[in-house]
Every structure is written in structure tokens, then in C-alpha cells.
Amino acid sequence: MTSAPTAMPSDTGPDAGADAQAGAGAAPRPPRAAVRVRRTGRMRPTGRLRRTALPYLLLLPALLLELFIHLVPMVMGILMSFRELTQFFIRDWSRAPWTGLRNYELAVDVNRPVGEALLGSFLTTCLFTLLSVGLCWLLGTAAAVFTQESFRGRGFLRALFLVPYALPVYAAVITWVFMFQRDNGLVNHVLHDQLGLGGAEHTFWLIGDNSFWALLTVSVWKGWPFAFLVVTAALQNIPGDLYEAAALDGAGVWQQIRRITLPSLGAVNQVLVLVLFLWTFNDFNTPFVLFGKAAPEAADLISVHIYQSSFVTWNFGTGSAMSVLLLLFLLLVTAGYLLVTTRGRRHDDAC
Amino acid sequence: MPARPRSPLDPPLSFRAVRAVFLTLLAGFVLLPVYVMVTSSLKPLADVAGRFRWIPGGLTIRPYIDIWHTVPLATYFLNSLIVAGAATVCSVVIAVFAAYAVSRYRFRGKRLFTVTVLSTQMFPGILFLLPLFLIFVNIGNSTGVALYGSRGGLILAYLTFSLPFSIWMLIGYFDSVPRDLDEAATVDGCGPIGALLRVVLPAAVPGIVAVAVYAFMTAWGEVLFASVMTNDTTRTLSIGLQGYSTQNDVYWNQIMAASLVVSIPVVAGFLLLQKYLVAGLTAGAVK
């Protein structure tokens, strides 16, 4: 999971006052001195200069690093995508011949193998992301709602549900690889030997068309606890008297969930779904550990596809063009999504 | 719907039944791989090579001894620890200063900075992998500084995802610490840095812990950069675990034992610190 859970600007306007009530475990200490007098005197010129320069000084390390790890690589990636960059030019990439838009033409030409494979991988990734995000959201929300109220064993369950999220990806996914083994795996043992489903012949799960479902299972198993964590955190902010008032008015528990719990998740859901989308769409770790360097066609996610085009067939130019196209697609989707979800809402950004 | 008003503390039977069934199934789904991991790690090789069995035929701790010899697991462990630890420390320390500046000061370019930081989080890792790989190789060729294949290079690469996340989460968290606190500290004679270190940081501990836990976990489980940017001596666990599969045999019991060994530190740490993570998410991201 290379992409991190993010927060969207519309939901976290740096609005100090409103945030303060949210910091559940962060009861801030009272100031040591009870003096709360603002400094009113005019600042001395040197102090003023220091004040203007200070934020930049504080930012300096972050800026330098951002430059080196994000900006330069990105510019370079774009430049690389216009070049015929094969293994012969790795030692000095600037000598690779300039080819203009040829890499892009190659990537989008669906009548030729490279473009056709990329389109296939893209469509697979779209379908996979749709299903995975939907299921993760559904399971996470349901589990959070069901564990909102206290009952015996709730603390244990909550901790247990976070285990897939906490396990290192490769350790968890490699266990699934073992479970999906054709002859000595648990899945076939249960399905074929114990339940008698699907005939006596054991199914292949990690090659062929079934690999899509294997990948989806692992992805949901790994991803839903994040939705659970976020929704659980959000549920803690719903005031209890809302439920009490609803109960007094005669609303049953299902009605309370439908009328109070779910509607108050609106803003959180928007962030959550976007984060899950970006995370799933960009996921490399899960398919890579599950299938290795070359994923089966039915489960060929775009990240692995680009990795393979670049590091296995050693064509960095085409790989870069594919990366840039992927980025453009993600930017478009994110911008569109933010536009739709934040329309009509006050954009309280203090910057 | 029942006619009698019910309080949320007194859910009807239908609700409790659905809840019990759902939570049981979900717990089973979550636990299945954990069960397989634990039991298979205690089976002899003949047992994991044959048809799957729910109950191990014979228990052995042999895999836990062998994992250290089949592959240099201790080296990989140490590499992972160094890389993930350093990436975490670097990103948290740098992010603290940056987030403090964004949270407490108005300055030109602030919006540009926050938007840039936010948007880099959505970029696929593969986008940075290719150029970073070439940059590292070229720096090595022209200056002799070996970044490619070194732990330092991997730490830098891991900052591409842990730094923006840390900055973003900490901005949200620092915003939730009342400004009055550092103003009072300034009145008491602290400089801005003093106010940050003595007042804001202690109040923001849950947020910082959440960010650190997240950054460490992500780096500990990272596969993409590790698969390209490491060599035999700097290999991390995420790639090293593949060494238990040879041409002839796959030592599933050892793979499961090693998986368990490398998981226990992070899972334990995560479960211990999870209340900070929930608090951090609440203040920093969800609100």
C-alpha cells in the first residue's frame, strides 16, 4: 500500500476551533500560566523579519526533500516518456534518442499488442477497483455500525478486525498464496474435498480467470479494516443525545441507523471512498506478492503491468508514458469527484 | 418496527441476531489466514506439502529454527528495521516543522505547498520508481555515491509516501491544538520553536504517534521499491521472504513461521497504539 490514507481539503479546513472538539484522546493541557494576554506592542523590525522568514525556515527541509523525491522525479518521468529509453541508456539516460509522442502512441494504440494489453489491464483494474472499494466500504461500515454500541467481546472484536490492516502486506498475502495453492491449499480443500463443490478436479486460483476472484478476496480482506477504522472514528463524533431523542420519539434501532448514523457519515464517506479508490487503483503490493512479476491476464492490475513493461521488458520510455497516462486519469477522476462531492458546500480553507 | 420505544442500549432481538451472525462471519474471514499461518508454521514439511489439514498431524517448532538458516532472515530483519525506522524518524521530524509552519503562520505559497503535498499522495508509487531508479543509478555513476541498492536510497524512496502523509496528518492535528496554548507560551518567554517543542508537541503526542505508526507500518510492508532498489546485502523482509521457495521445494511451514515472526512486532505495536491511531485519524483526517 504505497498510497497513504489521505484527507481532502474540503474536510479538513485548517480551522483550529472546529477541530479542537474532535481530538478525542488529545485533551490539551491547560497553559502553565493563566496569562492570556496577546502581545499588543508593535514588533521590532528584526522580530518582524524573523517572523516572515521563520515559516520558510521551518519548511526548508520539507521543501528540499519534496524537490528531490517528488518534483525532480516527476519532471524526469515526463521527460523520459518522450524518449526511447531502453536498457542500453540506463547508465546515461540523457543520451536516449528523443522520440516525441511515439511512446504515447504505442500505449494508446489498441490495435497493437502494447496498447491492447494496456487497455485490457486498465479495464481489469477499473472493474477490480469498483468491486473492491464497494465491498470494503460495505463491510467496514457495517462492522463499525454493529460495534458502535457496547456489548460483551466488543473490544476484542475491534482489535481483531484491525489485524489484517496491521499485518505486513507480504506476510498476509503470502499466507493467501498458500491458501490458494491448487493441491495443498485450504481453499480447494474446503471447496472440493469437504463441500464437494466444483467437481473432483482442483481449481487453479493463481493462474487463469479465477485469479481475478482470488485477488479480489485478498484485496477486500486487507482493505476493509481501514474503512472500519475510519468509520468507527467518525461514529464517535455523533452526539449520543441524538439517539436518545430518536428513541423517545419511537424510532427503533434500525431506523436510528438509517436516519442518524448513515446520514452523519456523509462527509467521511466522501473522503473514505476517494482514498480507497486511489489506494486500490494504485495497489502494487497485493498483486505482486500474489502472482509475482507477471500477473495472469485476468488479474493484471495497472501498477504491475507498468512495472512489467519497465523492469521486465526493459522499456522505460513506454513505461513512463503509461505512468503519465495513469496519473492524468487519476487527476481527472479525483478532480471530477471533488467537484461533484464538494459542490454547494462552503469551502472553508483558511489559507 | 416494535411499537414500544427502545433505547439504543436495548436493541431488539432482530438487531442482535443480525449483528451476531454478521460479526461471527466477519471474524471468521479475518481469522482464517491467521489460523493457517499459525498452524502451518508448526507443521512438519511433509504435512504442508500434502493435502491441507485443519488439525496439524504433528507439531514441531523446527520451522522456527530453520527459518534463520534457509535465508539470512536476521539480516533482512535488520535491514527492514533500519530502513523503516529511519524513514519514520525522518518523515516525522521534518513533517513536524513543516506542519507547524503551515498550521501557525500565514505566508506566501502556503496554499501551493499544501495542495502539492496533498496531491502527491495520490500519485502511484510506480510513477516515482522509474525516475528515482535512474536518478540513483546516474548519481552513482557520476559521483560515486551509491544510492542504488543502498539502504539510504531505499529510505529516500520511502519518504515519497511517508513524508506527504505525515505532513498532511500533522497539519490537521496541530490545528486541533488551541492556539492560545502557544500564545501563552510565547508570553511566558518561549520563542516560536520553544512553543512548538514545549507546548504544541506534547499536546499533539497522539497525532505524532499515529503518524509514526502508520509510516513505520507502510515502510515495513512495502514491496515495490524494495523489489527494485535493493541488492543481496540490503534486501528487506518483503523481498527476502521469497527465498523460502526453491526450484524443488517450497518450505511453506518456514514461510508461515517467518511471516509470523516478522508480523508480531508490527501487529503488537499497532494494537498497543491503536487508540492513538483512532484519535489521530479523528482529529487529522476525518473530523
CSV table of C-alpha atoms in Angstrom, one decimal, chain A:
chain,number,residue,atom,x,y,z
A,1,MET,CA,0.0,0.0,0.0
A,2,THR,CA,2.1,2.8,-1.3
A,3,SER,CA,-0.6,5.4,-1.3
A,4,ALA,CA,-1.5,6.7,2.1
A,5,PRO,CA,-4.8,7.4,3.6
A,6,THR,CA,-5.4,11.0,2.8
A,7,ALA,CA,-7.6,13.7,3.9
A,8,MET,CA,-9.2,16.0,1.5
A,9,PRO,CA,-9.0,19.8,1.8
A,10,SER,CA,-12.7,20.3,1.9
A,11,ASP,CA,-13.0,18.2,5.0
A,12,THR,CA,-10.1,19.5,6.9
A,13,GLY,CA,-10.0,23.2,6.5
A,14,PRO,CA,-7.3,24.3,8.8
A,15,ASP,CA,-9.9,25.7,11.1
A,16,ALA,CA,-8.4,25.4,14.6
A,17,GLY,CA,-11.5,26.0,16.6
A,18,ALA,CA,-13.7,23.4,15.0
A,19,ASP,CA,-11.0,20.8,15.1
A,20,ALA,CA,-10.5,21.1,18.8
A,21,GLN,CA,-13.6,19.1,19.9
A,22,ALA,CA,-12.6,16.3,17.6
A,23,GLY,CA,-9.3,15.5,19.2
A,24,ALA,CA,-10.7,12.7,21.3
A,25,GLY,CA,-7.5,11.4,23.1
A,26,ALA,CA,-5.8,14.7,22.9
A,27,ALA,CA,-7.1,16.6,25.9
A,28,PRO,CA,-4.7,19.5,25.7
A,29,ARG,CA,-3.1,20.6,28.9
A,30,PRO,CA,-4.1,23.9,30.3
A,31,PRO,CA,-1.4,26.6,29.8
A,32,ARG,CA,1.1,26.7,32.6
A,33,ALA,CA,0.5,30.3,33.3
A,34,ALA,CA,-3.0,31.6,33.3
A,35,VAL,CA,-1.9,34.8,31.5
A,36,ARG,CA,-3.7,35.0,28.2
A,37,VAL,CA,-2.8,38.5,27.1
A,38,ARG,CA,-1.9,38.9,23.5
A,39,ARG,CA,1.3,40.7,22.8
A,40,THR,CA,0.0,44.1,21.7
A,41,GLY,CA,3.1,46.2,21.4
A,42,ARG,CA,4.4,46.9,17.9
A,43,MET,CA,7.1,44.5,16.9
A,44,ARG,CA,10.6,45.5,16.4
A,45,PRO,CA,11.7,45.4,12.8
A,46,THR,CA,14.1,42.5,13.4
A,47,GLY,CA,11.4,40.5,15.1
A,48,ARG,CA,9.2,41.1,12.1
A,49,LEU,CA,11.8,39.9,9.7
A,50,ARG,CA,12.3,36.9,11.8
A,51,ARG,CA,8.6,36.2,11.8
A,52,THR,CA,8.4,36.4,8.0
A,53,ALA,CA,11.4,34.2,7.4
A,54,LEU,CA,10.5,31.7,10.1
A,55,PRO,CA,7.8,29.7,8.3
A,56,TYR,CA,10.1,29.3,5.3
A,57,LEU,CA,12.9,28.1,7.5
A,58,LEU,CA,10.7,25.6,9.2
A,59,LEU,CA,9.6,24.4,5.7
A,60,LEU,CA,13.1,24.3,4.3
A,61,PRO,CA,13.9,20.6,5.0
A,62,ALA,CA,10.5,19.5,3.7
A,63,LEU,CA,10.8,21.7,0.6
A,64,LEU,CA,14.2,20.4,-0.2
A,65,LEU,CA,13.1,16.8,0.2
A,66,GLU,CA,9.9,17.3,-1.8
A,67,LEU,CA,12.0,18.8,-4.5
A,68,PHE,CA,14.3,15.8,-4.6
A,69,ILE,CA,11.8,12.9,-4.1
A,70,HIS,CA,8.7,14.3,-5.9
A,71,LEU,CA,9.3,17.2,-8.2
A,72,VAL,CA,12.6,16.2,-9.9
A,73,PRO,CA,11.4,12.6,-10.4
A,74,MET,CA,8.1,13.7,-11.8
A,75,VAL,CA,9.7,16.1,-14.3
A,76,MET,CA,12.2,13.4,-15.2
A,77,GLY,CA,9.4,10.9,-15.6
A,78,ILE,CA,7.6,13.2,-18.1
A,79,LEU,CA,10.9,13.8,-20.0
A,80,MET,CA,11.6,10.1,-20.1
A,81,SER,CA,8.3,9.4,-21.6
A,82,PHE,CA,9.3,11.2,-24.8
A,83,ARG,CA,12.4,9.1,-25.2
A,84,GLU,CA,13.3,5.7,-26.5
A,85,LEU,CA,14.7,4.6,-23.1
A,86,THR,CA,15.9,1.0,-23.2
A,87,GLN,CA,18.4,-0.8,-21.0
A,88,PHE,CA,21.3,0.5,-23.1
A,89,PHE,CA,20.7,4.0,-21.9
A,90,ILE,CA,20.3,3.3,-18.2
A,91,ARG,CA,23.8,4.5,-17.4
A,92,ASP,CA,23.2,7.8,-19.0
A,93,TRP,CA,19.5,8.3,-19.7
A,94,SER,CA,20.0,11.8,-21.3
A,95,ARG,CA,21.6,10.1,-24.4
A,96,ALA,CA,18.5,8.1,-25.1
A,97,PRO,CA,17.0,9.2,-28.5
A,98,TRP,CA,14.1,11.7,-28.5
A,99,THR,CA,11.1,10.1,-30.0
A,100,GLY,CA,8.4,12.7,-29.3
A,101,LEU,CA,4.9,11.2,-28.8
A,102,ARG,CA,5.8,7.7,-30.1
A,103,ASN,CA,5.6,6.1,-26.6
A,104,TYR,CA,2.2,7.6,-26.1
A,105,GLU,CA,1.0,6.4,-29.5
A,106,LEU,CA,2.3,3.0,-28.7
A,107,ALA,CA,0.5,3.0,-25.3
A,108,VAL,CA,-2.9,4.1,-26.6
A,109,ASP,CA,-2.9,2.2,-30.0
A,110,VAL,CA,-5.4,-0.6,-29.1
A,111,ASN,CA,-4.8,-2.3,-32.4
A,112,ARG,CA,-1.3,-3.2,-31.5
A,113,PRO,CA,-0.2,-5.6,-28.7
A,114,VAL,CA,1.2,-3.0,-26.3
A,115,GLY,CA,-1.9,-0.8,-26.4
A,116,GLU,CA,-4.3,-3.7,-26.4
A,117,ALA,CA,-2.7,-5.1,-23.3
A,118,LEU,CA,-2.7,-1.8,-21.6
A,119,LEU,CA,-6.4,-1.2,-22.3
A,120,GLY,CA,-7.1,-4.7,-21.0
A,121,SER,CA,-5.2,-4.1,-17.8
A,122,PHE,CA,-6.9,-0.7,-17.4
A,123,LEU,CA,-10.4,-2.2,-17.7
A,124,THR,CA,-9.5,-5.0,-15.4
A,125,THR,CA,-8.2,-2.5,-12.8
A,126,CYS,CA,-11.4,-0.4,-13.1
A,127,LEU,CA,-13.7,-3.4,-12.5
A,128,PHE,CA,-11.5,-4.7,-9.7
A,129,THR,CA,-11.3,-1.3,-8.0
A,130,LEU,CA,-15.1,-0.8,-8.3
A,131,LEU,CA,-15.8,-4.2,-6.7
A,132,SER,CA,-13.1,-4.0,-4.1
A,133,VAL,CA,-13.9,-0.4,-2.9
A,134,GLY,CA,-17.6,-1.2,-2.8
A,135,LEU,CA,-17.1,-4.4,-0.7
A,136,CYS,CA,-14.5,-2.7,1.6
A,137,TRP,CA,-16.8,0.2,2.3
A,138,LEU,CA,-19.8,-2.1,2.9
A,139,LEU,CA,-18.0,-4.4,5.3
A,140,GLY,CA,-16.3,-1.6,7.1
A,141,THR,CA,-19.4,0.5,7.6
A,142,ALA,CA,-21.5,-2.5,8.7
A,143,ALA,CA,-18.9,-3.7,11.1
A,144,ALA,CA,-18.4,-0.1,12.5
A,145,VAL,CA,-22.2,0.3,13.0
A,146,PHE,CA,-22.6,-3.1,14.6
A,147,THR,CA,-19.8,-2.4,17.1
A,148,GLN,CA,-20.9,1.1,17.8
A,149,GLU,CA,-22.7,0.1,21.0
A,150,SER,CA,-21.1,-1.7,23.8
A,151,PHE,CA,-21.5,-5.5,24.2
A,152,ARG,CA,-19.5,-8.3,25.6
A,153,GLY,CA,-16.5,-9.0,23.5
A,154,ARG,CA,-16.6,-5.8,21.5
A,155,GLY,CA,-13.1,-4.6,22.5
A,156,PHE,CA,-11.7,-8.0,21.4
A,157,LEU,CA,-13.5,-7.9,18.1
A,158,ARG,CA,-12.4,-4.3,17.3
A,159,ALA,CA,-8.8,-5.3,17.9
A,160,LEU,CA,-9.2,-8.5,15.8
A,161,PHE,CA,-10.7,-6.6,12.9
A,162,LEU,CA,-7.6,-4.4,12.7
A,163,VAL,CA,-5.3,-7.3,12.4
A,164,PRO,CA,-5.4,-7.6,8.5
A,165,TYR,CA,-4.6,-3.9,8.4
A,166,ALA,CA,-1.7,-4.2,10.8
A,167,LEU,CA,-0.1,-7.3,9.2
A,168,PRO,CA,2.7,-6.6,6.7
A,169,VAL,CA,1.3,-7.0,3.2
A,170,TYR,CA,3.7,-9.6,2.1
A,171,ALA,CA,3.2,-11.8,5.2
A,172,ALA,CA,-0.5,-11.7,4.9
A,173,VAL,CA,-0.7,-12.1,1.1
A,174,ILE,CA,1.8,-14.9,1.1
A,175,THR,CA,-0.5,-16.8,3.5
A,176,TRP,CA,-3.3,-16.3,1.0
A,177,VAL,CA,-0.9,-17.7,-1.7
A,178,PHE,CA,-0.6,-20.8,0.4
A,179,MET,CA,-4.3,-21.0,0.9
A,180,PHE,CA,-4.9,-20.7,-2.9
A,181,GLN,CA,-2.4,-23.4,-3.7
A,182,ARG,CA,-4.0,-25.9,-6.1
A,183,ASP,CA,-3.1,-29.1,-4.3
A,184,ASN,CA,-2.2,-28.3,-0.7
A,185,GLY,CA,-4.2,-25.1,-0.2
A,186,LEU,CA,-7.1,-24.6,2.2
A,187,VAL,CA,-9.5,-23.1,-0.3
A,188,ASN,CA,-9.6,-26.1,-2.6
A,189,HIS,CA,-9.6,-28.5,0.3
A,190,VAL,CA,-12.8,-26.9,1.7
A,191,LEU,CA,-14.5,-26.3,-1.7
A,192,HIS,CA,-13.7,-29.6,-3.4
A,193,ASP,CA,-12.8,-32.1,-0.7
A,194,GLN,CA,-15.1,-31.1,2.1
A,195,LEU,CA,-18.1,-29.4,0.4
A,196,GLY,CA,-17.9,-31.3,-2.9
A,197,LEU,CA,-18.3,-28.1,-5.0
A,198,GLY,CA,-16.8,-27.7,-8.5
A,199,GLY,CA,-16.2,-31.4,-9.2
A,200,ALA,CA,-13.3,-33.5,-8.1
A,201,GLU,CA,-10.7,-31.6,-10.2
A,202,HIS,CA,-9.0,-29.0,-8.1
A,203,THR,CA,-9.3,-25.4,-9.4
A,204,PHE,CA,-6.4,-23.2,-10.3
A,205,TRP,CA,-6.7,-20.0,-8.4
A,206,LEU,CA,-3.5,-18.2,-9.1
A,207,ILE,CA,-3.5,-18.6,-12.9
A,208,GLY,CA,-6.3,-18.2,-15.4
A,209,ASP,CA,-9.6,-16.5,-15.0
A,210,ASN,CA,-10.2,-17.4,-11.3
A,211,SER,CA,-7.2,-15.3,-10.3
A,212,PHE,CA,-9.4,-12.2,-10.5
A,213,TRP,CA,-11.5,-13.5,-7.7
A,214,ALA,CA,-8.5,-14.6,-5.7
A,215,LEU,CA,-7.1,-11.1,-6.0
A,216,LEU,CA,-10.4,-9.5,-5.1
A,217,THR,CA,-10.8,-11.7,-2.0
A,218,VAL,CA,-7.3,-10.8,-0.7
A,219,SER,CA,-7.8,-7.1,-1.5
A,220,VAL,CA,-11.1,-6.9,0.4
A,221,TRP,CA,-9.6,-8.9,3.3
A,222,LYS,CA,-6.7,-6.5,3.5
A,223,GLY,CA,-8.6,-3.3,2.8
A,224,TRP,CA,-11.9,-3.3,4.7
A,225,PRO,CA,-10.4,-2.8,8.2
A,226,PHE,CA,-9.3,0.7,7.0
A,227,ALA,CA,-12.9,1.6,6.2
A,228,PHE,CA,-13.8,0.1,9.6
A,229,LEU,CA,-11.2,2.2,11.4
A,230,VAL,CA,-12.3,5.5,9.7
A,231,VAL,CA,-16.0,4.9,10.1
A,232,THR,CA,-15.5,3.9,13.8
A,233,ALA,CA,-13.6,7.1,14.4
A,234,ALA,CA,-16.3,9.1,12.7
A,235,LEU,CA,-19.1,7.5,14.7
A,236,GLN,CA,-17.6,8.7,17.9
A,237,ASN,CA,-18.4,12.2,16.9
A,238,ILE,CA,-22.2,11.7,16.7
A,239,PRO,CA,-23.7,13.1,19.9
A,240,GLY,CA,-25.4,10.5,22.0
A,241,ASP,CA,-28.5,12.7,22.7
A,242,LEU,CA,-29.5,12.4,19.0
A,243,TYR,CA,-30.1,8.7,19.6
A,244,GLU,CA,-31.9,9.3,22.9
A,245,ALA,CA,-34.2,11.9,21.3
A,246,ALA,CA,-34.9,9.5,18.4
A,247,ALA,CA,-35.6,6.6,20.8
A,248,LEU,CA,-38.0,8.8,22.8
A,249,ASP,CA,-39.8,9.6,19.5
A,250,GLY,CA,-40.3,5.9,18.9
A,251,ALA,CA,-37.6,5.2,16.4
A,252,GLY,CA,-36.3,1.6,16.5
A,253,VAL,CA,-32.6,0.8,16.3
A,254,TRP,CA,-32.7,0.1,12.5
A,255,GLN,CA,-34.5,3.4,12.0
A,256,GLN,CA,-31.9,5.2,14.1
A,257,ILE,CA,-29.1,3.7,11.9
A,258,ARG,CA,-30.9,4.7,8.8
A,259,ARG,CA,-31.9,8.2,9.9
A,260,ILE,CA,-29.0,9.2,12.2
A,261,THR,CA,-25.9,7.0,11.8
A,262,LEU,CA,-25.7,6.7,8.0
A,263,PRO,CA,-26.5,10.3,7.1
A,264,SER,CA,-24.0,11.7,9.5
A,265,LEU,CA,-21.3,9.7,7.7
A,266,GLY,CA,-21.7,11.7,4.5
A,267,ALA,CA,-18.6,13.8,4.6
A,268,VAL,CA,-16.5,11.0,5.9
A,269,ASN,CA,-17.7,8.6,3.2
A,270,GLN,CA,-16.6,11.0,0.5
A,271,VAL,CA,-13.0,11.1,1.8
A,272,LEU,CA,-13.1,7.4,2.5
A,273,VAL,CA,-14.3,6.3,-0.9
A,274,LEU,CA,-11.8,8.5,-2.6
A,275,VAL,CA,-8.9,7.2,-0.5
A,276,LEU,CA,-9.9,3.6,-1.0
A,277,PHE,CA,-10.2,4.2,-4.8
A,278,LEU,CA,-6.7,5.7,-5.1
A,279,TRP,CA,-5.3,3.1,-2.8
A,280,THR,CA,-6.8,0.2,-4.6
A,281,PHE,CA,-6.3,1.5,-8.1
A,282,ASN,CA,-2.6,2.1,-7.4
A,283,ASP,CA,-2.1,-1.1,-5.4
A,284,PHE,CA,1.1,-2.9,-6.4
A,285,ASN,CA,2.0,-4.9,-3.3
A,286,THR,CA,-1.0,-7.3,-3.2
A,287,PRO,CA,-0.9,-8.5,-6.9
A,288,PHE,CA,2.9,-8.6,-6.9
A,289,VAL,CA,3.1,-10.9,-3.9
A,290,LEU,CA,0.1,-12.9,-5.0
A,291,PHE,CA,1.2,-13.5,-8.6
A,292,GLY,CA,4.8,-12.5,-8.9
A,293,LYS,CA,6.3,-10.3,-11.7
A,294,ALA,CA,3.8,-11.4,-14.4
A,295,ALA,CA,0.2,-11.4,-13.3
A,296,PRO,CA,-2.3,-13.6,-15.1
A,297,GLU,CA,-4.2,-11.6,-17.7
A,298,ALA,CA,-7.5,-11.7,-15.7
A,299,ALA,CA,-5.8,-10.0,-12.7
A,300,ASP,CA,-3.3,-7.8,-14.4
A,301,LEU,CA,-3.6,-4.6,-12.4
A,302,ILE,CA,-2.1,-1.5,-14.0
A,303,SER,CA,0.7,-0.9,-11.5
A,304,VAL,CA,2.1,-4.4,-12.1
A,305,HIS,CA,1.5,-4.0,-15.8
A,306,ILE,CA,3.7,-0.8,-15.9
A,307,TYR,CA,6.3,-2.5,-13.7
A,308,GLN,CA,6.5,-5.4,-16.0
A,309,SER,CA,6.7,-3.1,-19.1
A,310,SER,CA,9.5,-1.2,-17.5
A,311,PHE,CA,11.6,-3.6,-15.5
A,312,VAL,CA,11.0,-6.9,-17.1
A,313,THR,CA,10.9,-6.0,-20.8
A,314,TRP,CA,13.2,-3.0,-20.0
A,315,ASN,CA,11.4,-0.4,-21.9
A,316,PHE,CA,11.4,2.6,-19.5
A,317,GLY,CA,10.2,5.1,-22.1
A,318,THR,CA,6.9,3.2,-22.7
A,319,GLY,CA,6.6,2.6,-19.0
A,320,SER,CA,6.9,6.3,-18.3
A,321,ALA,CA,4.3,7.2,-20.9
A,322,MET,CA,2.0,4.7,-19.2
A,323,SER,CA,2.7,6.2,-15.8
A,324,VAL,CA,1.9,9.7,-17.1
A,325,LEU,CA,-1.3,8.5,-18.6
A,326,LEU,CA,-2.3,6.8,-15.4
A,327,LEU,CA,-1.5,9.9,-13.5
A,328,LEU,CA,-3.6,12.0,-15.8
A,329,PHE,CA,-6.5,9.6,-15.4
A,330,LEU,CA,-6.3,9.7,-11.6
A,331,LEU,CA,-6.1,13.5,-11.6
A,332,LEU,CA,-9.2,13.7,-13.8
A,333,VAL,CA,-11.1,11.3,-11.7
A,334,THR,CA,-10.1,12.9,-8.4
A,335,ALA,CA,-10.8,16.4,-9.7
A,336,GLY,CA,-14.2,15.4,-11.0
A,337,TYR,CA,-15.0,13.5,-7.8
A,338,LEU,CA,-14.1,16.5,-5.6
A,339,LEU,CA,-16.0,18.8,-7.9
A,340,VAL,CA,-19.2,16.7,-7.5
A,341,THR,CA,-18.9,16.0,-3.8
A,342,THR,CA,-17.9,19.5,-2.7
A,343,ARG,CA,-20.4,21.4,-4.8
A,344,GLY,CA,-22.6,23.6,-2.7
A,345,ARG,CA,-20.5,23.1,0.3
A,346,ARG,CA,-18.7,26.0,1.8
A,347,HIS,CA,-15.0,25.7,1.1
A,348,ASP,CA,-13.6,26.9,4.3
A,349,ASP,CA,-9.9,27.0,3.6
A,350,ALA,CA,-8.1,29.5,5.7
A,351,CYS,CA,-5.0,29.6,3.5
